[in-house]
Short mmCIF file of C-alpha atoms in Angstrom, two decimals:
data_model
loop_
_atom_site.label_atom_id
_atom_site.label_comp_id
_atom_site.label_asym_id
_atom_site.label_seq_id
_atom_site.Cartn_x
_atom_site.Cartn_y
_atom_site.Cartn_z
CA MET I 3 2.85 44.55 -21.17
CA THR I 4 3.30 47.75 -19.55
CA LEU I 5 6.65 46.64 -17.16
CA ASP I 6 8.92 44.15 -17.16
CA CYS I 7 8.59 42.92 -13.67
CA THR I 8 12.33 40.66 -14.08
CA LYS I 9 14.09 43.68 -14.87
CA PRO I 10 14.89 47.43 -13.20
CA CYS I 11 12.83 49.58 -15.10
CA ARG I 12 13.01 53.45 -16.18
CA ILE I 13 11.47 55.32 -13.60
CA ALA I 14 10.14 59.62 -13.35
CA ILE I 15 10.16 61.01 -10.49
CA LEU I 16 8.15 64.32 -10.53
CA GLY I 17 8.67 66.63 -7.18
CA THR I 18 11.46 66.84 -4.55
CA GLY I 19 9.82 66.68 -1.29
CA ARG I 20 9.56 64.89 1.61
CA MET I 21 7.87 61.88 -0.32
CA GLY I 22 9.49 62.74 -3.96
CA THR I 23 13.29 62.07 -1.90
CA SER I 24 12.20 58.84 -0.22
CA LEU I 25 11.15 56.80 -3.66
CA PHE I 26 14.13 58.53 -5.31
CA ASP I 27 16.49 56.63 -2.46
CA LEU I 28 14.32 53.54 -2.57
CA PHE I 29 14.49 52.82 -6.47
CA SER I 30 17.76 54.26 -6.88
CA GLY I 31 19.24 52.01 -4.11
CA GLN I 32 17.39 49.11 -6.57
CA GLY I 33 18.75 49.14 -9.21
CA HIS I 34 16.21 51.26 -11.51
CA ASP I 35 17.55 54.05 -13.56
CA ILE I 36 16.02 57.15 -12.40
CA ALA I 37 14.89 60.77 -13.94
CA TRP I 38 14.39 63.39 -10.80
CA VAL I 39 12.61 66.22 -11.66
CA SER I 40 12.81 69.14 -9.71
CA ARG I 41 10.79 72.29 -10.30
CA THR I 42 14.50 74.58 -10.52
CA SER I 43 18.00 73.83 -12.16
CA ARG I 44 19.40 75.00 -8.43
CA ARG I 45 17.44 72.54 -6.67
CA ALA I 46 18.45 69.90 -9.60
CA HIS I 47 22.06 70.88 -9.17
CA GLU I 48 21.75 70.49 -5.47
CA LEU I 49 20.30 66.56 -5.51
CA ASN I 50 23.08 65.68 -8.37
CA THR I 51 25.40 66.84 -5.54
CA ARG I 52 23.80 64.13 -3.29
CA TRP I 53 23.40 61.42 -5.54
CA HIS I 54 26.95 61.91 -6.27
CA LYS I 55 28.43 61.82 -3.61
CA GLN I 56 26.43 58.34 -2.43
CA VAL I 57 28.51 56.82 -5.64
CA ALA I 58 31.75 57.35 -4.19
CA ARG I 59 31.05 56.80 -1.40
CA SER I 60 30.10 52.94 -2.25
CA MET I 61 33.12 53.24 -4.84
CA ARG I 62 35.43 53.88 -2.06
CA TYR I 63 33.16 50.81 -0.34
CA GLY I 64 34.13 48.32 -3.26
CA LEU I 65 30.98 48.14 -3.85
CA LEU I 66 31.33 49.64 -7.32
CA SER I 67 33.55 50.38 -9.62
CA ALA I 68 34.81 53.93 -11.20
CA GLU I 69 33.39 52.13 -14.65
CA GLN I 70 30.41 51.22 -12.72
CA CYS I 71 30.26 54.77 -10.44
CA GLU I 72 30.09 56.78 -13.77
CA GLU I 73 27.39 55.00 -15.07
CA ARG I 74 25.15 55.07 -12.49
CA LYS I 75 25.66 59.00 -12.67
CA GLU I 76 24.76 59.08 -16.25
CA ARG I 77 21.90 56.51 -15.61
CA VAL I 78 20.26 58.32 -12.66
CA PHE I 79 19.92 62.13 -12.26
CA ALA I 80 17.74 64.89 -11.66
CA THR I 81 16.98 67.42 -13.87
CA ASP I 82 14.39 70.69 -14.27
CA ASP I 83 13.81 69.61 -17.78
CA MET I 84 10.69 67.56 -18.05
CA ARG I 85 11.83 66.41 -21.35
CA ARG I 86 14.29 63.83 -20.08
CA ILE I 87 11.31 61.51 -18.59
CA ASN I 88 10.84 60.96 -22.32
CA ASP I 89 11.92 57.29 -21.87
CA ALA I 90 10.32 56.22 -18.22
CA ASP I 91 8.00 53.25 -18.43
CA ILE I 92 6.55 54.59 -15.06
CA ILE I 93 5.99 58.13 -13.66
CA ILE I 94 5.03 58.90 -10.57
CA GLU I 95 4.07 62.56 -9.65
CA THR I 96 4.59 63.51 -5.84
CA VAL I 97 4.01 66.99 -5.75
CA ILE I 98 1.83 68.91 -3.25
CA GLU I 99 -1.81 67.79 -2.37
CA ASP I 100 -3.24 70.63 -4.46
CA LEU I 101 -5.62 69.88 -7.76
CA SER I 102 -4.37 72.61 -9.89
CA ALA I 103 -1.15 71.79 -9.32
CA LYS I 104 -0.90 68.25 -9.85
CA ARG I 105 -3.14 68.58 -13.28
CA SER I 106 -0.59 71.37 -14.31
CA VAL I 107 2.04 68.91 -13.19
CA LEU I 108 0.82 65.85 -15.01
CA SER I 109 0.30 67.64 -18.17
CA ARG I 110 3.38 68.98 -18.59
CA ALA I 111 4.94 65.17 -17.77
CA ALA I 112 2.28 63.60 -20.39
CA GLU I 113 3.42 66.11 -23.27
CA HIS I 114 6.76 64.55 -22.79
CA ALA I 115 5.92 61.02 -22.00
CA LYS I 116 6.62 57.90 -24.59
CA GLN I 117 3.58 56.60 -25.26
CA SER I 118 3.57 53.64 -23.58
CA ALA I 119 4.38 55.13 -20.04
CA VAL I 120 2.14 54.69 -17.05
CA ILE I 121 1.38 57.47 -15.43
CA ALA I 122 0.77 57.45 -11.19
CA SER I 123 -0.44 59.62 -9.12
CA ASN I 124 0.79 59.85 -5.43
CA SER I 125 -1.82 61.80 -3.52
CA SER I 126 -4.25 60.69 -0.68
CA SER I 127 -7.25 62.48 -0.57
CA LEU I 128 -7.71 63.17 -5.45
CA LEU I 129 -8.91 60.44 -7.46
CA PRO I 130 -7.28 59.62 -10.77
CA ASN I 131 -10.14 60.38 -12.66
CA GLU I 132 -9.78 63.68 -11.17
CA LEU I 133 -6.83 64.59 -12.68
CA ALA I 134 -7.18 62.26 -15.88
CA ILE I 135 -7.29 66.42 -18.19
CA GLU I 136 -6.96 66.38 -21.60
CA GLY I 137 -3.97 65.36 -22.68
CA VAL I 138 -3.41 62.82 -19.95
CA ASP I 139 -4.38 59.64 -21.60
CA ALA I 140 -7.15 58.16 -18.34
CA SER I 141 -6.09 54.19 -19.42
CA ARG I 142 -2.58 54.62 -18.52
CA LEU I 143 -3.04 56.66 -15.32
CA LEU I 144 -3.98 55.83 -11.92
CA GLY I 145 -2.58 56.05 -8.43
CA LEU I 146 -0.35 55.46 -5.64
CA HIS I 147 -0.96 56.53 -2.64
CA PHE I 148 2.89 55.78 -0.25
CA PHE I 149 2.95 56.13 3.28
CA PHE I 150 5.69 57.58 4.58
CA PRO I 151 8.01 56.95 5.79
CA ILE I 152 8.62 54.51 2.75
CA SER I 153 11.30 52.34 4.56
CA VAL I 154 8.54 51.61 7.44
CA ASN I 155 5.06 51.45 5.42
CA GLY I 156 5.74 49.05 2.96
CA ILE I 157 2.32 49.55 2.09
CA VAL I 158 0.21 51.25 -1.57
CA GLU I 159 -2.55 52.23 -1.92
CA VAL I 160 -3.22 51.84 -5.82
CA VAL I 161 -6.31 53.83 -6.56
CA THR I 162 -8.12 52.53 -9.63
CA HIS I 163 -10.76 53.94 -12.15
CA ASP I 164 -13.09 53.01 -15.15
CA ARG I 165 -11.02 54.16 -17.47
CA LEU I 166 -7.99 52.21 -16.28
CA ASN I 167 -6.30 49.46 -18.61
CA PRO I 168 -6.49 46.62 -16.06
CA ASP I 169 -3.19 44.78 -17.92
CA VAL I 170 -1.93 48.39 -16.25
CA CYS I 171 -2.68 48.32 -13.25
CA SER I 172 -1.88 44.50 -12.63
CA ASP I 173 1.91 45.06 -13.62
CA VAL I 174 2.00 48.41 -11.58
CA GLU I 175 1.48 45.79 -8.57
CA GLY I 176 3.73 44.04 -9.96
CA PHE I 177 6.42 46.48 -10.15
CA LEU I 178 5.33 47.59 -6.46
CA GLN I 179 5.69 43.99 -5.13
CA ARG I 180 8.96 43.01 -6.68
CA ASN I 181 10.17 46.20 -4.83
CA GLY I 182 9.04 45.52 -1.51
CA PHE I 183 5.73 46.98 -1.51
CA PHE I 184 2.00 45.40 -0.31
CA CYS I 185 -0.35 47.01 -2.72
CA ILE I 186 -4.23 47.41 -1.55
CA ARG I 187 -6.45 48.19 -4.68
CA GLN I 188 -9.23 50.27 -4.37
CA GLY I 189 -11.78 51.55 -6.48
CA LEU I 190 -13.59 55.01 -6.41
CA HIS I 191 -15.91 53.92 -4.03
CA ASN I 192 -13.32 52.72 -1.27
CA ALA I 193 -10.65 54.70 -2.25
CA PHE I 194 -7.83 55.54 0.58
CA ILE I 195 -9.58 53.79 2.89
CA ILE I 196 -6.34 52.61 4.51
CA ASN I 197 -5.35 56.27 5.47
CA MET I 198 -8.81 57.35 6.59
CA LEU I 199 -7.99 54.46 8.97
#
C-alpha cells in the first residue's frame, strides 16, 4: 500500500499559487501534515505567518489547546528547502503550466523524495508520461487535475499512463475520495476530457 487511507498522510505541496494555496487550505483543514514548498524564503515566511494566525485563531475559539497549536505549527509548515519533503507520502506539484518548469521542479523533488512516495502533477494539459524524465520513478508518477475553486469543484481527473503501477493509482484514488473528491480516471487517449468539455 502506498497511502494509508485510514489515517492522515504526510503531503508535500510544490508551488504557492492559487492551486497550491487551495490544496493547502483543504488538506491542512483535514488534519494532514504538510510541507508547502515555495521558491523563496520570503514567501515561505509570509505563508507561515498566515498559517500561524489560523492556528492561533483555532486556539482562541477553543478548537485547539496550546500544546496542539504548537504541534500543528511543527507538522504543517511552508519552506523554501526542498529537502524537507523527504518524508512525504504524496507530493503534489502545482507550478505554472509549462513543461520545462514542471520537469525542473519534479526532478528536484525526486532527489529528496522517499522511495515509496507518490509524485503527482496538477496539470490541465501536460501528460504524466511527458514528465517522466530521468530520476523520476514513472511507476509512481501520475497526473491529478484539480478544478478551481477546489472548495466548490470536488472533481479530480486522475491521468494514468502505461508505466504507472496500478496499485499506486488505486491508493491515490482512495486517498482523494477519503478527502471528499470525486475521481475520474483517464488514460492518455482521453486525458483531460472533463476539462475540454
